[in-house]
mmCIF file with all atom_site columns, C-alpha atoms in Angstrom:
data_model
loop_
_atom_site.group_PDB
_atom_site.id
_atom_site.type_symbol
_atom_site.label_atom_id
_atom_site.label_alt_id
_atom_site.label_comp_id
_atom_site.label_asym_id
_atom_site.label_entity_id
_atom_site.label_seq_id
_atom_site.pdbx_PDB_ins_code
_atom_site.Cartn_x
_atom_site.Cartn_y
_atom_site.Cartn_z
_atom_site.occupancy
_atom_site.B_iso_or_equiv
_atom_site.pdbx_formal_charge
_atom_site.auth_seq_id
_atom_site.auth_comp_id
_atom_site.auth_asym_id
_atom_site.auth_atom_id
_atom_site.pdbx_PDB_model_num
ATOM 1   C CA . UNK K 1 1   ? -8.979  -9.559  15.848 1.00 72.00 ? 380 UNK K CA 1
ATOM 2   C CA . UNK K 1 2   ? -11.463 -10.407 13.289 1.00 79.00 ? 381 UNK K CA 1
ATOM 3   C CA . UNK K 1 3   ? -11.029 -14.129 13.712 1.00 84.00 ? 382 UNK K CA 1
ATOM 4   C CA . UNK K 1 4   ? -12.534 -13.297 17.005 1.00 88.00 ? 383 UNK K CA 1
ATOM 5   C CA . UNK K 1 5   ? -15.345 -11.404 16.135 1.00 90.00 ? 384 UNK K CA 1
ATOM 6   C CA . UNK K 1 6   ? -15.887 -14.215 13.674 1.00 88.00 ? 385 UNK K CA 1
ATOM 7   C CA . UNK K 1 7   ? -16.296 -16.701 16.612 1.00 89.00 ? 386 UNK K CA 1
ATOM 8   C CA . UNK K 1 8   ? -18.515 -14.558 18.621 1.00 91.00 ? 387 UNK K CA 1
ATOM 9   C CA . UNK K 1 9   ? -20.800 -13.749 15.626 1.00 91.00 ? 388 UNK K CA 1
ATOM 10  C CA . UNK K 1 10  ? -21.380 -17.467 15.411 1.00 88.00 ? 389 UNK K CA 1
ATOM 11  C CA . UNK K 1 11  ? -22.210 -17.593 18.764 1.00 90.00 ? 390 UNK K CA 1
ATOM 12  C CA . UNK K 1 12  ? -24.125 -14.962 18.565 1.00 88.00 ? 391 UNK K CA 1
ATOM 13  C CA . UNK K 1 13  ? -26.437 -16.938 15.666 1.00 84.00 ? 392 UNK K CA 1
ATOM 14  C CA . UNK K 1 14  ? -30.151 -16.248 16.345 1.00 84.00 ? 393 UNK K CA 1
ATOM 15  C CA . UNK K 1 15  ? -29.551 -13.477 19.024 1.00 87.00 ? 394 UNK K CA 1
ATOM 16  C CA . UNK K 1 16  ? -31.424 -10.607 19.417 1.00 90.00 ? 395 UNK K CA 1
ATOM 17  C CA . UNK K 1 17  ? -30.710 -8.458  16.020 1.00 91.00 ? 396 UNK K CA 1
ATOM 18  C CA . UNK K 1 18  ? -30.158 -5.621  18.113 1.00 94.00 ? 397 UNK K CA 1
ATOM 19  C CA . UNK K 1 19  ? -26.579 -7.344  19.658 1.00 95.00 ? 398 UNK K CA 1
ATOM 20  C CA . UNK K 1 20  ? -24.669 -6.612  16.802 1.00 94.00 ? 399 UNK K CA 1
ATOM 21  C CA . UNK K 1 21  ? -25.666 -3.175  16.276 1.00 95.00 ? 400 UNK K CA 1
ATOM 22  C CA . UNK K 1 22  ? -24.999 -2.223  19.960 1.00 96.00 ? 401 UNK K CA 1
ATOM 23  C CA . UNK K 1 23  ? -21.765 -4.332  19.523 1.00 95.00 ? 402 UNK K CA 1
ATOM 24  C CA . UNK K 1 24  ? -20.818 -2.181  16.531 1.00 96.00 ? 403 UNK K CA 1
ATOM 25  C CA . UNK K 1 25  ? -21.381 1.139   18.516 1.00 96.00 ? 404 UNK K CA 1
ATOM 26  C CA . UNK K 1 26  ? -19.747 -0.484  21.665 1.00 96.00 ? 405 UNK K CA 1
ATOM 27  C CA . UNK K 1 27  ? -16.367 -1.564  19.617 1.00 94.00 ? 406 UNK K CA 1
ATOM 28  C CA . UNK K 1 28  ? -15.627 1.828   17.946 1.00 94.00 ? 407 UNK K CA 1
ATOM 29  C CA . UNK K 1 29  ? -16.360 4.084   21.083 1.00 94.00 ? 408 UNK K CA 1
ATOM 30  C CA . UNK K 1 30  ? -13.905 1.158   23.092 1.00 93.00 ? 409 UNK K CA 1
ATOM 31  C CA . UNK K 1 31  ? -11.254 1.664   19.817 1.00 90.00 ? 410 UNK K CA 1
ATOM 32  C CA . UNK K 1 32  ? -11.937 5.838   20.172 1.00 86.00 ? 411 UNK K CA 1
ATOM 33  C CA . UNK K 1 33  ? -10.635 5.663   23.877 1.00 88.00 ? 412 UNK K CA 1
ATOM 34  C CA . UNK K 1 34  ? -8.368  3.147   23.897 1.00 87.00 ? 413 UNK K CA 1
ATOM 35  C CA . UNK K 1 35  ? -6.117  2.774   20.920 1.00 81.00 ? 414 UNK K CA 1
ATOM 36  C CA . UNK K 1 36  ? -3.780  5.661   21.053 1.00 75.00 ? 415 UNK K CA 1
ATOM 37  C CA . UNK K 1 37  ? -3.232  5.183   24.988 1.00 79.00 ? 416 UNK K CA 1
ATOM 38  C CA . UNK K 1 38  ? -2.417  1.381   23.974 1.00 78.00 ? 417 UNK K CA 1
ATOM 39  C CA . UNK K 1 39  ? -0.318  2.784   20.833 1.00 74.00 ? 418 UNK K CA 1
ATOM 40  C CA . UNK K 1 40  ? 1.776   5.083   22.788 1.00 73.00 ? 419 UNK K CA 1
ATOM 41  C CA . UNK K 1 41  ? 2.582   2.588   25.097 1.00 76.00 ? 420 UNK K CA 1
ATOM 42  C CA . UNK K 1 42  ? 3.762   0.068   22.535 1.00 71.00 ? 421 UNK K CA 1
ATOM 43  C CA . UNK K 1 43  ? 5.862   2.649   20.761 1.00 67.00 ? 422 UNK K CA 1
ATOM 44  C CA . UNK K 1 44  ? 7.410   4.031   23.809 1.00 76.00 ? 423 UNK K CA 1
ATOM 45  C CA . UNK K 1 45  ? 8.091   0.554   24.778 1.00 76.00 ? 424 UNK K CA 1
ATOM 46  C CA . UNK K 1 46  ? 9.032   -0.807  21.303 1.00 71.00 ? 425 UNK K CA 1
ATOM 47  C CA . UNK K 1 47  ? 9.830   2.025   19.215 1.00 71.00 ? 426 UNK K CA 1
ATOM 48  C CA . UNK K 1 48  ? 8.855   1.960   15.422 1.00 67.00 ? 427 UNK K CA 1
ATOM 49  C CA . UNK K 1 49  ? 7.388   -1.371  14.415 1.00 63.00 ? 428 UNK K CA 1
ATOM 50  C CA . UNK K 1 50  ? 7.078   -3.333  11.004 1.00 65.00 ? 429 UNK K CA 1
ATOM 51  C CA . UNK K 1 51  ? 3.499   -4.491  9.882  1.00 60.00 ? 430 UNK K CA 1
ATOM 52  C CA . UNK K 1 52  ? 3.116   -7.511  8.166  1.00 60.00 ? 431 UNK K CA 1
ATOM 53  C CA . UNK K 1 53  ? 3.329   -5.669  4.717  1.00 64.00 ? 432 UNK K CA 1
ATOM 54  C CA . UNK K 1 54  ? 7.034   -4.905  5.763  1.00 68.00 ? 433 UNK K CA 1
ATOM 55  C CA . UNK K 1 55  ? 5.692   -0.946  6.329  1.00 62.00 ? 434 UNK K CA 1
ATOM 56  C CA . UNK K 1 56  ? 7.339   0.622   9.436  1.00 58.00 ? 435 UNK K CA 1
ATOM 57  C CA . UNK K 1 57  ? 4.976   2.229   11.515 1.00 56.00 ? 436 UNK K CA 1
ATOM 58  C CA . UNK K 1 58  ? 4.505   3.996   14.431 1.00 53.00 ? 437 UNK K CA 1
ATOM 59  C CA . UNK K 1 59  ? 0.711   4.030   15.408 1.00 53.00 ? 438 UNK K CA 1
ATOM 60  C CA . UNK K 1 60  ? -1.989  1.372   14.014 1.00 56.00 ? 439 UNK K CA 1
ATOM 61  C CA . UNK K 1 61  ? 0.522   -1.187  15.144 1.00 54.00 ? 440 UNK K CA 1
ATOM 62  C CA . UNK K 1 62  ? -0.571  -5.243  14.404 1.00 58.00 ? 441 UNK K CA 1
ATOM 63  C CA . UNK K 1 63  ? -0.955  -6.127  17.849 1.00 61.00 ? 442 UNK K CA 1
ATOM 64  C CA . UNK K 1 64  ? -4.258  -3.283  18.060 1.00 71.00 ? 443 UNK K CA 1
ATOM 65  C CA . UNK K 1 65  ? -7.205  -5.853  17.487 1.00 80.00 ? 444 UNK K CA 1
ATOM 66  C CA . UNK K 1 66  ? -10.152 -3.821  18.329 1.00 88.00 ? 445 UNK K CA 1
ATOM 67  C CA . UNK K 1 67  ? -10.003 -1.908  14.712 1.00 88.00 ? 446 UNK K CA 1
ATOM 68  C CA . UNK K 1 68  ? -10.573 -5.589  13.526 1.00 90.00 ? 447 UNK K CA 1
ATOM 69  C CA . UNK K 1 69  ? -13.401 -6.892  15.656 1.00 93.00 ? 448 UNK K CA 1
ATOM 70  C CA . UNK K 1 70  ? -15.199 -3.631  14.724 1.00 95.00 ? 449 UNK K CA 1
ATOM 71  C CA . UNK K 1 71  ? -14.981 -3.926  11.028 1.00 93.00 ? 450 UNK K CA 1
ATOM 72  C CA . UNK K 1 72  ? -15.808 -7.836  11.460 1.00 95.00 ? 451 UNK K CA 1
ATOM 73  C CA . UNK K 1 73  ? -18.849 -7.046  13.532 1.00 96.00 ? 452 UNK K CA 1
ATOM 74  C CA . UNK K 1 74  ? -19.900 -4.030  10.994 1.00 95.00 ? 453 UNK K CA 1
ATOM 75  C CA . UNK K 1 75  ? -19.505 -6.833  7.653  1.00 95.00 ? 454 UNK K CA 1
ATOM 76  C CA . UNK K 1 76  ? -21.534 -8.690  10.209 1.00 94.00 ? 455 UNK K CA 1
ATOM 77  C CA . UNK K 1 77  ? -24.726 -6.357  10.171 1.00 95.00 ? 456 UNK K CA 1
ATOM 78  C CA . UNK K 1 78  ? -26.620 -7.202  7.586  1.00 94.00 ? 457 UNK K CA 1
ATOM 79  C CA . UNK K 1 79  ? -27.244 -11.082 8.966  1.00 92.00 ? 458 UNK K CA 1
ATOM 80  C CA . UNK K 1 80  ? -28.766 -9.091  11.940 1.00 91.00 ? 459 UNK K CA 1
ATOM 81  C CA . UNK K 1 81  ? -32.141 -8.021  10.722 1.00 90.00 ? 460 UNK K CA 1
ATOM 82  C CA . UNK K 1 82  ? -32.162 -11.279 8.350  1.00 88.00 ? 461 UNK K CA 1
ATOM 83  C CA . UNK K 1 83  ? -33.134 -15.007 9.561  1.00 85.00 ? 462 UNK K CA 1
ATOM 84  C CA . UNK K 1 84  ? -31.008 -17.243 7.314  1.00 86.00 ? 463 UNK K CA 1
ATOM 85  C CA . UNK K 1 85  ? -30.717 -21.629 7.638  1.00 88.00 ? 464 UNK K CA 1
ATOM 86  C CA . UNK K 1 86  ? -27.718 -21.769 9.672  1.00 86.00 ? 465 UNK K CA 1
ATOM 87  C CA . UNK K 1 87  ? -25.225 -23.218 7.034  1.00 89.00 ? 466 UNK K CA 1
ATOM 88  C CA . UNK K 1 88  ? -26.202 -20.188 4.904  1.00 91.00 ? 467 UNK K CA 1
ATOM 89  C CA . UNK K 1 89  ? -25.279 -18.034 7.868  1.00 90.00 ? 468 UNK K CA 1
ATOM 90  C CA . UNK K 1 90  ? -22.083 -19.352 8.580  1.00 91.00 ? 469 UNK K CA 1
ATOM 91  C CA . UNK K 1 91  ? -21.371 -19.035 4.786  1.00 92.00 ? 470 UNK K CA 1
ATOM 92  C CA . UNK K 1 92  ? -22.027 -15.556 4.783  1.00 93.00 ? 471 UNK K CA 1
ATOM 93  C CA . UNK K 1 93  ? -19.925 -15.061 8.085  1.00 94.00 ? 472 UNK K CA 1
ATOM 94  C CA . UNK K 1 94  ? -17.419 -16.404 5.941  1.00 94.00 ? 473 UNK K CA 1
ATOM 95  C CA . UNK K 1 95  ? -17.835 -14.007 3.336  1.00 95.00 ? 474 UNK K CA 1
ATOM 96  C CA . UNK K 1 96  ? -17.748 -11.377 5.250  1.00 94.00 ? 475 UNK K CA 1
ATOM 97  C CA . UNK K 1 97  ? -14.844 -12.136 7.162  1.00 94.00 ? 476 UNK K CA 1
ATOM 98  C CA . UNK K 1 98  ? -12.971 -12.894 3.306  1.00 94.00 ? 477 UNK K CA 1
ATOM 99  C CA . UNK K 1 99  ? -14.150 -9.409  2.152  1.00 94.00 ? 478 UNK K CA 1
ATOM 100 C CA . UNK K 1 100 ? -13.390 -7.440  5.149  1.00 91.00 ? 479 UNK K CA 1
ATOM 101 C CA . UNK K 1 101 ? -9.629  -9.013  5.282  1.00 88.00 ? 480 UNK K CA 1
ATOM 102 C CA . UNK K 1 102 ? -9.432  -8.319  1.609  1.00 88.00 ? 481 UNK K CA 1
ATOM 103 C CA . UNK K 1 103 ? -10.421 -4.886  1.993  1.00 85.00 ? 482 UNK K CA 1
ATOM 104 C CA . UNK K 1 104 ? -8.479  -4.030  4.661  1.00 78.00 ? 483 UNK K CA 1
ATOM 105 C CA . UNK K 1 105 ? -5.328  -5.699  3.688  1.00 76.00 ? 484 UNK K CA 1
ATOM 106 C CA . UNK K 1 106 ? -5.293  -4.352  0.244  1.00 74.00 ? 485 UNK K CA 1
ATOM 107 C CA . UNK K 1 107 ? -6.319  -0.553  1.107  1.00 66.00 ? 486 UNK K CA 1
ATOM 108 C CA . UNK K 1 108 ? -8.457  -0.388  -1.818 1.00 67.00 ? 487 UNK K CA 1
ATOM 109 C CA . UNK K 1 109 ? -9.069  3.457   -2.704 1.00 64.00 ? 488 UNK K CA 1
ATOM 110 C CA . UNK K 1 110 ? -11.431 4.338   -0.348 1.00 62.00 ? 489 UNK K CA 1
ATOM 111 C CA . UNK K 1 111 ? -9.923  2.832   2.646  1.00 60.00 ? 490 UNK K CA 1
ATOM 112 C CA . UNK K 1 112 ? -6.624  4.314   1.951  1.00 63.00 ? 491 UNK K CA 1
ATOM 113 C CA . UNK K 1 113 ? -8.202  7.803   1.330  1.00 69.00 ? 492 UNK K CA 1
ATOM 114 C CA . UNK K 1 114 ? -9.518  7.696   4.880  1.00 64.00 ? 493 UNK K CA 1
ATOM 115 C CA . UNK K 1 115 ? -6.383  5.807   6.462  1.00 60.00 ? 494 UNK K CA 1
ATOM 116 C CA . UNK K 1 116 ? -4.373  8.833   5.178  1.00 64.00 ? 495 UNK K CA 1
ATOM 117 C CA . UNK K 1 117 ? -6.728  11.741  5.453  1.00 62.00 ? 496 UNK K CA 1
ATOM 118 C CA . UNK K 1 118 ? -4.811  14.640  7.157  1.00 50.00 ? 497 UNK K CA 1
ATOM 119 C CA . UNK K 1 119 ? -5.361  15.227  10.967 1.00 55.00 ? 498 UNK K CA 1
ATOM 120 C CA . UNK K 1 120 ? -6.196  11.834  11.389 1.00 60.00 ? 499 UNK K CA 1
ATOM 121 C CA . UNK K 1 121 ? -2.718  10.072  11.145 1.00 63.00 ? 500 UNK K CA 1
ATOM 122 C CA . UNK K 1 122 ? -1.880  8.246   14.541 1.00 63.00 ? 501 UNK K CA 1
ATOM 123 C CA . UNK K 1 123 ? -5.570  9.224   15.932 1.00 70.00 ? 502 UNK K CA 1
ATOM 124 C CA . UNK K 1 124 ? -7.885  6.706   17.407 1.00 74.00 ? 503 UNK K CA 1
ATOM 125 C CA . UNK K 1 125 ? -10.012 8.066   14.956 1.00 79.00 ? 504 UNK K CA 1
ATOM 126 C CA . UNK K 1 126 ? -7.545  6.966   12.470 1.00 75.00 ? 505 UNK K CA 1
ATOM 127 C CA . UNK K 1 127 ? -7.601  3.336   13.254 1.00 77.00 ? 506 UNK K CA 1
ATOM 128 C CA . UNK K 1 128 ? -10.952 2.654   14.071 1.00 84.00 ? 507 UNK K CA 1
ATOM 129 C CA . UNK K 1 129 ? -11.652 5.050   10.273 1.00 83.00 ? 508 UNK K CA 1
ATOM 130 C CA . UNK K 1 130 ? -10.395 2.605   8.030  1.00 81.00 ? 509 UNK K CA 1
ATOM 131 C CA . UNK K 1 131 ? -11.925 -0.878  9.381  1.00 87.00 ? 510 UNK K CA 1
ATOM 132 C CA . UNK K 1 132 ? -15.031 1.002   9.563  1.00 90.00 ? 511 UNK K CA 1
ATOM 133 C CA . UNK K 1 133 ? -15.003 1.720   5.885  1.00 87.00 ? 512 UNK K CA 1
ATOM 134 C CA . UNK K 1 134 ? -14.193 -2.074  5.036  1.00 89.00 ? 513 UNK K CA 1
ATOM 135 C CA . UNK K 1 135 ? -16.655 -3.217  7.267  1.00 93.00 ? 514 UNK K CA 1
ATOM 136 C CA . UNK K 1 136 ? -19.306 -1.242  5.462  1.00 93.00 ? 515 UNK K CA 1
ATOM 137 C CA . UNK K 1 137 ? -17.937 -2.101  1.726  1.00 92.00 ? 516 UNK K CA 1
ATOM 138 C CA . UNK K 1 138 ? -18.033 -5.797  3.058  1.00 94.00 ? 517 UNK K CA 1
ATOM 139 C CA . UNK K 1 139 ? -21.458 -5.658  4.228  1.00 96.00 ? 518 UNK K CA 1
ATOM 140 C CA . UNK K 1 140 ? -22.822 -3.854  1.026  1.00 95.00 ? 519 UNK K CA 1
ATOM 141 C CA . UNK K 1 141 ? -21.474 -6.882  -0.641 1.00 95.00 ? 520 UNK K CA 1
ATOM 142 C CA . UNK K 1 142 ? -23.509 -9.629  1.464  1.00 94.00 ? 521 UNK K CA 1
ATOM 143 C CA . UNK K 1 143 ? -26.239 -7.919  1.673  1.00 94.00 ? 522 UNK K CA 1
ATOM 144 C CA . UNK K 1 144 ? -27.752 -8.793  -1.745 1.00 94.00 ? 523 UNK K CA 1
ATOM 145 C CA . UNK K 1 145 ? -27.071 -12.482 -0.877 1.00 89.00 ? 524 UNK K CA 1
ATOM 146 C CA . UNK K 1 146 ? -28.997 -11.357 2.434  1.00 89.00 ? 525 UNK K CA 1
ATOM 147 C CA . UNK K 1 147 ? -32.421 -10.288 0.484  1.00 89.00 ? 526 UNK K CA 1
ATOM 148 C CA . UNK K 1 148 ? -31.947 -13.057 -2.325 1.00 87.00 ? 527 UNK K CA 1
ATOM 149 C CA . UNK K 1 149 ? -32.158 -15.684 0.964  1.00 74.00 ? 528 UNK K CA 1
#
């Protein structure tokens, strides 16, 4: 999923800064509605399902992408509202995508508080809370290389 949004954000280069933000709002709604329909389906159809960190779950499955796009797009932000040469924007794409995966994959503190925050296990809410929070830690992180350009 966020090898995706890393593709469109390149094509996106030079856009209107206002795409990404709208993008951002678009992806979580789209994740609000549509994961645990999607989720229910894949457990009813596969049962219980190992992630890639050998964890057996039953919602936030691999195969939901849209978590992913919208944390990628939210890392994304900052090169919005800043006009960078484009090999410095593609580096911080980069960056961003790094961070984002690192965060995510390693449930650092405050993406595992929210991932396991009671009454939000197994909700769309759920899914879409965590990517949101790595998106933002990533993009706090690039955005000091964003005013230093």
């Amino acid at each position: 999923g966020a090898v995706v949004a890393l593709v469109a954000l390149w094509l996106l280069i030079g856009t209107h800064p206002l795409i990404v933000p709208i993008l951002i709002v678009a992806t979580f709604a789209l994740g609000l509605v549509t994961v645990v329909p999607a989720e229910l389906y894949m457990h009813a159809r596969w049962g219980s399902r190992q992630r890639h960190t050998g964890q057996w779950v039953m919602c936030d499955f691999n195969e939901t992408n849209i978590d992913e796009v919208h944390g990628m797009f939210l890392a994304a932000l900052p090169l919005s509202f800043f006009t960078l040469p484009r090999n410095d924007h593609l580096i911080m794409l980069a960056l961003a995508f790094i961070l984002i995966r690192n965060f995510d994959s390693a449930k650092i503190w405050s993406v595992n508080i929210i991932e396991r925050t009671v009454g939000l296990k197994g909700s769309g809410l759920s899914v879409m809370a965590d990517d949101t929070v790595a998106g933002l830690m990533a993009a706090l992180c690039i955005l000091p290389f964003c005013l230093a350009a």
